[in-house]
N, CA and C of each residue as an Amber inpcrd file, in Angstrom:
protein
   459
 -10.6700000  14.4440000 -12.3070000 -11.1480000  13.9400000 -11.0230000
 -10.1810000  12.8590000 -10.5240000  -9.9190000  12.8470000  -9.2240000
  -8.9970000  11.8980000  -8.6250000  -9.5760000  10.4900000  -8.6500000
  -8.7000000   9.5420000  -8.8240000  -9.0900000   8.1420000  -8.8930000
  -9.2410000   7.5700000  -7.4800000 -10.1860000   6.6420000  -7.3120000
 -10.3670000   5.9890000  -6.0140000  -9.0930000   5.2810000  -5.6040000
  -8.9110000   5.1570000  -4.3180000  -7.7260000   4.5550000  -3.7240000
  -8.2000000   3.3350000  -2.9450000  -8.0170000   2.1410000  -3.5080000
  -8.5490000   0.9060000  -2.9410000  -7.6500000   0.4000000  -1.8150000
  -8.2570000   0.1440000  -0.6460000  -7.5360000  -0.3460000   0.5280000
  -8.3700000  -1.3720000   1.2750000  -7.6760000  -2.2960000   1.9410000
  -8.3610000  -3.1480000   2.9040000  -8.5250000  -2.3200000   4.1760000
  -9.3470000  -2.7830000   5.1060000  -9.5040000  -2.0650000   6.3720000
  -8.1570000  -1.9850000   7.0880000  -7.3810000  -3.0640000   7.0360000
  -6.0510000  -3.0860000   7.6610000  -5.1510000  -2.0150000   7.0490000
  -5.1550000  -1.9080000   5.7390000  -4.3420000  -0.9110000   5.0610000
  -4.7760000   0.5090000   5.3990000  -6.0840000   0.7250000   5.4890000
  -6.6200000   2.0350000   5.8630000  -6.1500000   2.4070000   7.2690000
  -6.2420000   1.4510000   8.1830000  -5.8210000   1.7010000   9.5630000
  -4.3330000   2.0300000   9.6460000  -3.5140000   1.3270000   8.8640000
  -2.0690000   1.5920000   8.8600000  -1.7790000   2.9980000   8.3350000
  -2.4920000   3.4140000   7.2990000  -2.3020000   4.7670000   6.7730000
  -2.6940000   5.8160000   7.8070000  -3.7970000   5.5860000   8.5280000
  -4.2240000   6.5190000   9.5730000  -3.1530000   6.6180000  10.6650000
  -2.5640000   5.4750000  11.0430000  -1.5050000   5.4720000  12.0530000
  -0.2770000   6.2320000  11.5530000   0.0750000   6.0200000  10.2920000
   1.2220000   6.7080000   9.7110000   0.9840000   8.2170000   9.6890000
  -0.2220000   8.6320000   9.3240000  -0.5600000  10.0490000   9.3060000
  -0.4680000  10.6460000  10.7110000  -0.9880000   9.9420000  11.6790000
  -0.9400000  10.3970000  13.0630000   0.5160000  10.5590000  13.5270000
   1.3650000   9.5940000  13.1890000   2.7820000   9.6540000  13.5550000
   3.4650000  10.8560000  12.9030000   3.1920000  11.0660000  11.6140000
   3.8070000  12.1960000  10.9170000   3.3700000  13.5300000  11.5280000
   2.0910000  13.6590000  11.8240000   1.5690000  14.9180000  12.3490000
   2.0050000  15.1860000  13.7950000   2.0050000  14.1430000  14.6120000
   2.2160000  14.3400000  16.0470000   3.6320000  14.0720000  16.5400000
   4.4400000  13.3960000  15.7470000   5.8070000  13.1160000  16.1720000
   6.8140000  13.7510000  15.2130000   6.7800000  13.3290000  13.9640000
   7.7840000  13.7880000  12.9880000   7.7080000  15.2950000  12.7380000
   6.5050000  15.8430000  12.6600000   6.3500000  17.2860000  12.4260000
   6.9810000  18.0720000  13.5750000   6.7560000  17.6310000  14.8070000
   7.3270000  18.3110000  15.9740000   8.8460000  18.1760000  15.9940000
   9.3550000  16.9840000  15.6330000  10.8100000  16.7840000  15.5830000
  11.4490000  17.7200000  14.5600000  10.8430000  17.8310000  13.4000000
  11.3810000  18.6920000  12.3480000  11.3590000  20.1540000  12.7930000
  10.2920000  20.5530000  13.4300000  10.1800000  21.9260000  13.9180000
  11.2760000  22.2210000  14.9520000  11.5280000  21.2690000  15.8050000
  12.5760000  21.4320000  16.8240000  13.9580000  21.5180000  16.1760000
  14.1870000  20.7060000  15.1350000  15.4770000  20.7680000  14.4170000
  15.6800000  22.1320000  13.7710000  14.6140000  22.6880000  13.2090000
  14.7080000  24.0220000  12.5960000  15.0310000  25.0640000  13.6620000
  14.3680000  24.9650000  14.7950000  14.6080000  25.9070000  15.8930000
  16.0700000  25.8380000  16.3400000  16.5870000  24.6250000  16.5120000
  17.9760000  24.4540000  16.9440000  18.9540000  24.9720000  15.8910000
  18.6470000  24.7290000  14.6290000  19.5330000  25.1770000  13.5480000
  19.5640000  26.6980000  13.4630000  18.4370000  27.3550000  13.7230000
  18.3880000  28.8270000  13.7080000  19.3220000  29.4120000  14.7620000
  19.4450000  28.7030000  15.8570000  20.2900000  29.1850000  16.9560000
  21.7710000  29.1120000  16.6140000  22.1110000  28.4110000  15.5230000
  23.5180000  28.2880000  15.1260000  24.0300000  29.5240000  14.3930000
  23.1400000  30.4280000  14.0570000  23.6070000  31.6710000  13.4390000
  23.1360000  31.8750000  12.0270000  23.9780000  32.4810000  11.1950000
  23.6840000  32.8990000   9.8180000  22.9810000  31.7930000   9.0360000
  21.7140000  32.0330000   8.6580000  20.9140000  31.0330000   7.9530000
  21.3570000  30.8450000   6.5050000  22.0160000  31.8360000   5.9210000
  22.4090000  31.7260000   4.5150000  23.4960000  30.6780000   4.3050000
  24.2610000  30.3980000   5.3250000  25.3260000  29.3910000   5.2000000
  25.1710000  28.2930000   6.2470000  23.9440000  27.9990000   6.6080000
  23.6760000  27.0480000   7.6780000  23.1290000  25.7450000   7.0780000
  23.9940000  24.7660000   6.9160000  23.5950000  23.4860000   6.3210000
  22.5920000  22.7520000   7.2050000  22.7150000  22.8960000   8.4960000
  21.7760000  22.2570000   9.4200000  20.3650000  22.7940000   9.2020000
  20.2660000  24.0980000   9.0130000  18.9740000  24.7320000   8.7860000
  18.3820000  24.2580000   7.4550000  19.2030000  24.2640000   6.4050000
  18.7380000  23.8120000   5.0890000  18.2360000  22.3750000   5.1480000
  18.9800000  21.5320000   5.8280000  18.6090000  20.1220000   5.9610000
  17.2950000  19.9750000   6.7300000  17.1570000  20.7230000   7.8030000
  15.9420000  20.6490000   8.6190000  14.7270000  21.1470000   7.8400000
  14.8970000  22.2260000   7.0660000  13.7940000  22.7480000   6.2520000
  13.4070000  21.7470000   5.1600000  14.3970000  21.0880000   4.5710000
  14.1170000  20.0720000   3.5470000  13.3430000  18.9030000   4.1550000
  13.7680000  18.4650000   5.3330000  13.0710000  17.3850000   6.0270000
  11.6240000  17.7820000   6.3300000  11.4300000  19.0140000   6.7700000
  10.0820000  19.4980000   7.0600000   9.2190000  19.4690000   5.7900000
   9.7870000  19.8510000   4.6720000   9.0580000  19.8310000   3.4070000
   8.6360000  18.4290000   3.0070000   9.5190000  17.4710000   3.2180000
   9.2130000  16.0690000   2.9000000   8.0890000  15.5640000   3.7960000
   8.1600000  15.8820000   5.0700000   7.1250000  15.4580000   6.0210000
   5.7790000  16.0560000   5.6310000   5.7500000  17.3440000   5.3050000
   4.4940000  18.0010000   4.9270000   3.9270000  17.4080000   3.6290000
   4.8030000  17.0810000   2.6830000   4.3510000  16.4570000   1.4360000
   3.7550000  15.0770000   1.7160000   4.3980000  14.3090000   2.6070000
   3.8730000  12.9890000   2.9730000   2.5130000  13.1070000   3.6520000
   2.3700000  14.0980000   4.5270000   1.0880000  14.3130000   5.2100000
   0.0060000  14.6180000   4.1860000   0.2990000  15.5080000   3.2580000
  -0.6840000  15.8780000   2.2320000  -1.0580000  14.6690000   1.3630000
  -0.0570000  13.8710000   0.9820000  -0.3100000  12.6890000   0.1490000
  -1.2110000  11.6970000   0.8830000  -0.8990000  11.4130000   2.1400000
  -1.6810000  10.4360000   2.9060000  -3.0950000  10.9560000   3.1540000
  -3.2350000  12.2480000   3.4580000  -4.5730000  12.8140000   3.6500000
  -5.3960000  12.6610000   2.3680000  -4.7670000  12.8940000   1.2230000
  -5.4520000  12.7330000  -0.0590000  -5.8520000  11.2700000  -0.2780000
  -4.9390000  10.3470000   0.0120000  -5.2340000   8.9230000  -0.1630000
  -6.3820000   8.4860000   0.7370000  -6.3800000   8.9450000   1.9780000
  -7.4530000   8.5820000   2.9070000  -8.7900000   9.1710000   2.4660000
  -8.7490000  10.3740000   1.9180000  -9.9730000  11.0130000   1.4420000
 -10.5720000  10.2450000   0.2630000  -9.7190000   9.6860000  -0.5830000
 -10.1890000   8.9590000  -1.7650000 -10.3490000   7.4630000  -1.4970000
 -10.0630000   7.0280000  -0.2750000 -10.0500000   5.5990000   0.0340000
 -11.4160000   4.9450000  -0.1590000 -11.3670000   3.8020000  -0.7840000
 -12.5290000   2.9330000  -0.9090000 -12.1190000   1.6450000  -0.2060000
 -12.7820000   1.3550000   0.8990000 -12.4290000   0.1890000   1.7070000
 -13.0040000  -1.0640000   1.0670000 -12.1190000  -2.0400000   0.8760000
 -12.5640000  -3.3400000   0.3770000 -13.2890000  -4.0200000   1.5310000
 -14.5260000  -4.3390000   1.3360000 -15.2690000  -5.0360000   2.3830000
 -14.7620000  -6.4660000   2.4570000 -14.8800000  -7.0580000   3.6370000
 -14.4980000  -8.4560000   3.7570000 -15.2770000  -9.2370000   2.7220000
 -14.5520000 -10.0270000   1.9350000 -15.2410000 -10.7760000   0.8870000
 -16.3210000 -11.6790000   1.4720000 -17.4680000 -11.6740000   0.8400000
 -18.5530000 -12.5680000   1.2480000 -18.1750000 -13.9810000   0.8120000
 -18.7980000 -14.9560000   1.4270000 -18.4870000 -16.3120000   1.0020000
 -18.9760000 -16.4660000  -0.4320000 -18.0440000 -16.7350000  -1.2720000
 -18.3180000 -16.8550000  -2.6980000 -17.3200000 -17.8420000  -3.2560000
 -17.6530000 -18.3970000  -4.3710000 -16.7130000 -19.3390000  -4.9630000
 -15.8920000 -18.6650000  -6.0470000 -15.9640000 -17.3080000  -6.1150000
 -15.2010000 -16.5620000  -7.1070000 -14.1120000 -15.7350000  -6.4350000
 -13.0290000 -15.5100000  -7.1600000 -11.9360000 -14.6750000  -6.6760000
 -12.3950000 -13.2170000  -6.7000000 -12.2640000 -12.5520000  -5.5470000
 -12.6320000 -11.1480000  -5.4290000 -11.5030000 -10.3760000  -4.7620000
 -11.5960000  -9.0660000  -4.8380000 -10.6350000  -8.1990000  -4.1770000
 -10.6810000  -8.4720000  -2.6780000  -9.5230000  -8.6420000  -2.0770000
  -9.4370000  -8.8910000  -0.6390000  -9.3030000 -10.3500000  -0.2720000
  -9.5970000 -11.2540000  -1.1940000  -9.5160000 -12.6730000  -0.8470000
  -8.0880000 -13.2020000  -1.0350000  -7.8630000 -14.3710000  -0.4820000
  -6.5820000 -15.0550000  -0.6250000  -6.7860000 -16.2210000  -1.5820000
  -5.8550000 -16.3630000  -2.5190000  -5.9680000 -17.3860000  -3.5630000
  -4.7080000 -18.2340000  -3.5730000  -4.9050000 -19.5430000  -3.5830000
  -3.7710000 -20.4630000  -3.7660000  -3.8260000 -20.9340000  -5.2130000
  -2.6820000 -20.7890000  -5.8980000  -2.6070000 -21.1970000  -7.2980000
  -1.5200000 -22.2470000  -7.4710000  -1.6190000 -22.9770000  -8.5680000
  -0.5980000 -23.9600000  -8.9170000  -0.0730000 -23.5950000 -10.2950000
   1.2570000 -23.5400000 -10.3870000   1.9240000 -23.2770000 -11.6650000
   3.0780000 -24.2590000 -11.7830000   3.0700000 -25.0360000 -12.8330000
   4.1240000 -26.0440000 -13.0600000   4.3580000 -26.9230000 -11.8320000
   3.2850000 -27.3380000 -11.1730000   3.3860000 -28.2290000 -10.0230000
   3.7010000 -27.5350000  -8.7120000   4.0560000 -26.2670000  -8.7420000
   4.3800000 -25.5100000  -7.5310000   3.1680000 -24.6890000  -7.1090000
   2.8980000 -24.6510000  -5.7910000   1.7730000 -23.8650000  -5.2920000
   2.2690000 -22.6080000  -4.5990000   1.5200000 -21.5270000  -4.8120000
   1.7880000 -20.2460000  -4.1560000   0.4560000 -19.6660000  -3.7120000
   0.5290000 -18.8030000  -2.6940000  -0.6790000 -18.2100000  -2.1590000
  -0.5140000 -16.6920000  -2.1160000  -1.5470000 -15.9640000  -2.5450000
  -1.5140000 -14.5110000  -2.5820000  -2.8300000 -13.9440000  -2.0760000
  -2.7420000 -12.7700000  -1.4670000  -3.9370000 -12.0040000  -1.1780000
  -4.0030000 -10.9040000  -2.2250000  -5.1790000 -10.6820000  -2.7870000
  -5.3500000  -9.6410000  -3.7930000  -5.8320000  -8.3780000  -3.0860000
  -5.0160000  -7.3230000  -3.1780000  -5.2900000  -6.0600000  -2.4900000
  -5.1890000  -4.9040000  -3.4830000  -5.4860000  -3.7000000  -3.0170000
  -5.3080000  -2.5160000  -3.8490000  -3.8310000  -2.2280000  -4.0460000
  -3.5240000  -1.4450000  -5.0420000  -2.1410000  -1.1310000  -5.4090000
  -1.3290000  -0.5890000  -4.2350000  -1.9330000   0.2480000  -3.4110000
  -1.2150000   0.8790000  -2.2970000  -0.7130000  -0.1240000  -1.2730000
  -1.3800000  -1.2550000  -1.1540000  -1.0070000  -2.2430000  -0.1420000
  -0.1620000  -3.3830000  -0.6980000   0.0100000  -3.4190000  -1.9990000
   0.7400000  -4.5270000  -2.6130000   2.1280000  -4.6380000  -1.9920000
   2.5000000  -5.8470000  -1.6140000   3.8080000  -6.1160000  -1.0130000
   4.1230000  -7.5850000  -1.2390000   4.9350000  -7.8580000  -2.2280000
   5.2200000  -9.2460000  -2.6080000   5.8780000 -10.0220000  -1.4670000
   6.6010000  -9.3340000  -0.5860000   7.2290000 -10.0070000   0.5580000
   6.1800000 -10.5800000   1.5090000   4.9920000  -9.9680000   1.5090000
   3.8950000 -10.4450000   2.3530000   2.8580000 -11.1990000   1.5260000
   3.2100000 -11.5190000   0.2930000   2.3150000 -12.2300000  -0.6380000
   1.0070000 -11.4740000  -0.8690000   1.1180000 -10.1450000  -0.9630000
  -0.0290000  -9.3030000  -1.2860000   0.2260000  -8.7130000  -2.6650000
  -0.6540000  -9.0540000  -3.6140000  -0.4620000  -8.5560000  -4.9760000
  -1.5360000  -7.5410000  -5.3440000  -1.1540000  -6.5970000  -6.1840000
  -2.0590000  -5.5410000  -6.6160000  -3.1560000  -6.0860000  -7.5050000
  -4.3500000  -5.5450000  -7.3240000  -5.4690000  -5.9290000  -8.1780000
  -5.2180000  -5.5320000  -9.6360000  -4.2310000  -4.6830000  -9.8710000
  -3.8840000  -4.2590000 -11.2290000  -2.7790000  -5.1040000 -11.8500000
  -2.2380000  -6.0620000 -11.1050000  -1.1750000  -6.9120000 -11.6520000
  -1.7820000  -7.8920000 -12.6590000  -0.9810000  -8.3330000 -13.6190000
  -1.5020000  -9.2910000 -14.6070000  -2.0800000 -10.5500000 -13.9650000
  -1.4230000 -11.0620000 -12.9190000  -1.9120000 -12.2750000 -12.2610000
  -3.2770000 -12.0190000 -11.6210000  -3.3920000 -10.9460000 -10.8470000
  -4.6700000 -10.6470000 -10.1810000  -5.7700000 -10.3830000 -11.2020000
  -5.4520000  -9.6340000 -12.2410000  -6.4620000  -9.3630000 -13.2660000
  -6.9690000 -10.6560000 -13.8980000  -6.0550000 -11.6190000 -14.0770000
  -6.4580000 -12.9010000 -14.6640000  -7.3030000 -13.7240000 -13.6920000
  -7.0520000 -13.5780000 -12.3850000  -7.7410000 -14.3790000 -11.3750000
  -9.1120000 -13.8340000 -10.9850000  -9.2570000 -12.5100000 -10.9740000
 -10.5070000 -11.9020000 -10.4920000 -11.7210000 -12.4190000 -11.2630000
 -12.7270000 -12.8650000 -10.4950000 -13.9680000 -13.3640000 -11.0800000
 -13.9340000 -14.8450000 -11.4530000 -12.7840000 -15.4770000 -11.2830000
 -12.6460000 -16.8990000 -11.6440000 -12.9640000 -17.7900000 -10.4610000
 -13.1370000 -19.1090000 -10.7390000 -13.5300000 -20.0750000  -9.7120000
 -12.4420000 -21.1120000  -9.4660000 -12.5650000 -21.7680000  -8.3130000
 -11.6560000 -22.8510000  -7.9450000 -11.6760000 -23.9130000  -9.0450000
 -10.4860000 -24.4040000  -9.3840000 -10.3610000 -25.4540000 -10.3860000
 -10.1160000 -24.9240000 -11.7950000 -10.3940000 -23.6440000 -12.0140000
 -10.1750000 -23.0790000 -13.3510000  -8.6930000 -22.9460000 -13.6510000
  -8.3630000 -23.1640000 -14.9010000  -7.0100000 -22.9200000 -15.3990000
  -7.0740000 -21.6520000 -16.2290000  -6.1290000 -20.7600000 -15.9640000
  -6.1510000 -19.4380000 -16.5810000  -4.7960000 -19.1300000 -17.1940000
  -4.8160000 -18.4970000 -18.3540000  -3.5860000 -18.0070000 -18.9640000
  -3.3960000 -16.5580000 -18.4920000  -2.2370000 -16.2980000 -17.8970000
  -1.9210000 -14.9610000 -17.4150000  -1.2080000 -14.2030000 -18.5270000
  -1.7740000 -13.0620000 -18.8960000  -1.2060000 -12.2450000 -19.9720000
  -0.0230000 -11.4500000 -19.4340000   1.1570000 -12.0060000 -19.5990000
   2.3890000 -11.3420000 -19.1700000   3.3180000 -11.2690000 -20.3850000
   4.5210000 -10.7530000 -20.1970000   5.4880000 -10.7020000 -21.2940000
   5.6240000 -12.0920000 -21.9060000   5.7440000 -13.0790000 -21.0320000
   5.7000000 -14.4770000 -21.4620000   4.4860000 -15.1000000 -20.7770000
   3.3710000 -15.2500000 -21.4980000   2.1560000 -15.8030000 -20.8830000
   2.4160000 -17.1610000 -20.2200000   1.7010000 -17.3900000 -19.1190000
   1.8430000 -18.6570000 -18.4030000   0.4840000 -19.0790000 -17.8740000
   0.3690000 -20.3710000 -17.5530000  -0.9000000 -20.9150000 -17.0900000
  -0.8350000 -21.2030000 -15.5970000  -1.9250000 -20.8630000 -14.9050000
  -2.0590000 -21.1870000 -13.4810000  -3.4120000 -21.8390000 -13.2670000
  -3.4980000 -22.6280000 -12.2110000  -4.7560000 -23.2410000 -11.8180000
  -5.1260000 -22.7590000 -10.4360000  -6.3760000 -22.4050000 -10.2260000
  -6.8390000 -21.9690000  -8.9080000  -7.1140000 -23.2190000  -8.0640000
  -6.3500000 -23.3260000  -6.9700000  -6.4600000 -24.4830000  -6.0900000
  -7.4230000 -24.2050000  -4.9330000  -7.3930000 -22.9810000  -4.4140000
  -8.2280000 -22.6440000  -3.2570000  -8.4960000 -21.1480000  -3.2400000
  -9.6830000 -20.7960000  -2.7730000 -10.0680000 -19.3880000  -2.5860000
 -10.5480000 -19.2490000  -1.1460000  -9.8970000 -18.3430000  -0.4080000
 -10.3070000 -18.0900000   0.9860000 -10.7080000 -16.6330000   1.1230000
 -11.7410000 -16.4220000   1.8740000 -12.2550000 -15.0590000   2.0860000
 -11.7260000 -14.4570000   3.3250000
């Protein structure tokens, strides 16, 4: 059985937009490229045709993957006001005097450049269910200690 696919509402909406773009824009572009390549003649030695067919295959695979992800999607509800770290909340931590802030999201939305960490990461796993002020040891290759400074929903 397929595993649930955890997303925030924002992440779900972005996937729906991506699917719409692939189906309504990219699929048509690929089809047009194939049509144009066919007009170039012999398909057995037509690199343009081969390239266009490969692109079409990639687009169709992406569409199928996203449709599957959306079908299995479990939307993280906006966290209720709570004093515990939950999926979807933003947490400010302190490590060695330095503070950092992360939002805990599902694996599909994790993006360290946007300070979004996967709920399956060692840091998130250590933080989930904990309260402000707690000091936690994060089980990593080299374990380290963090303190929860703030939890925002």
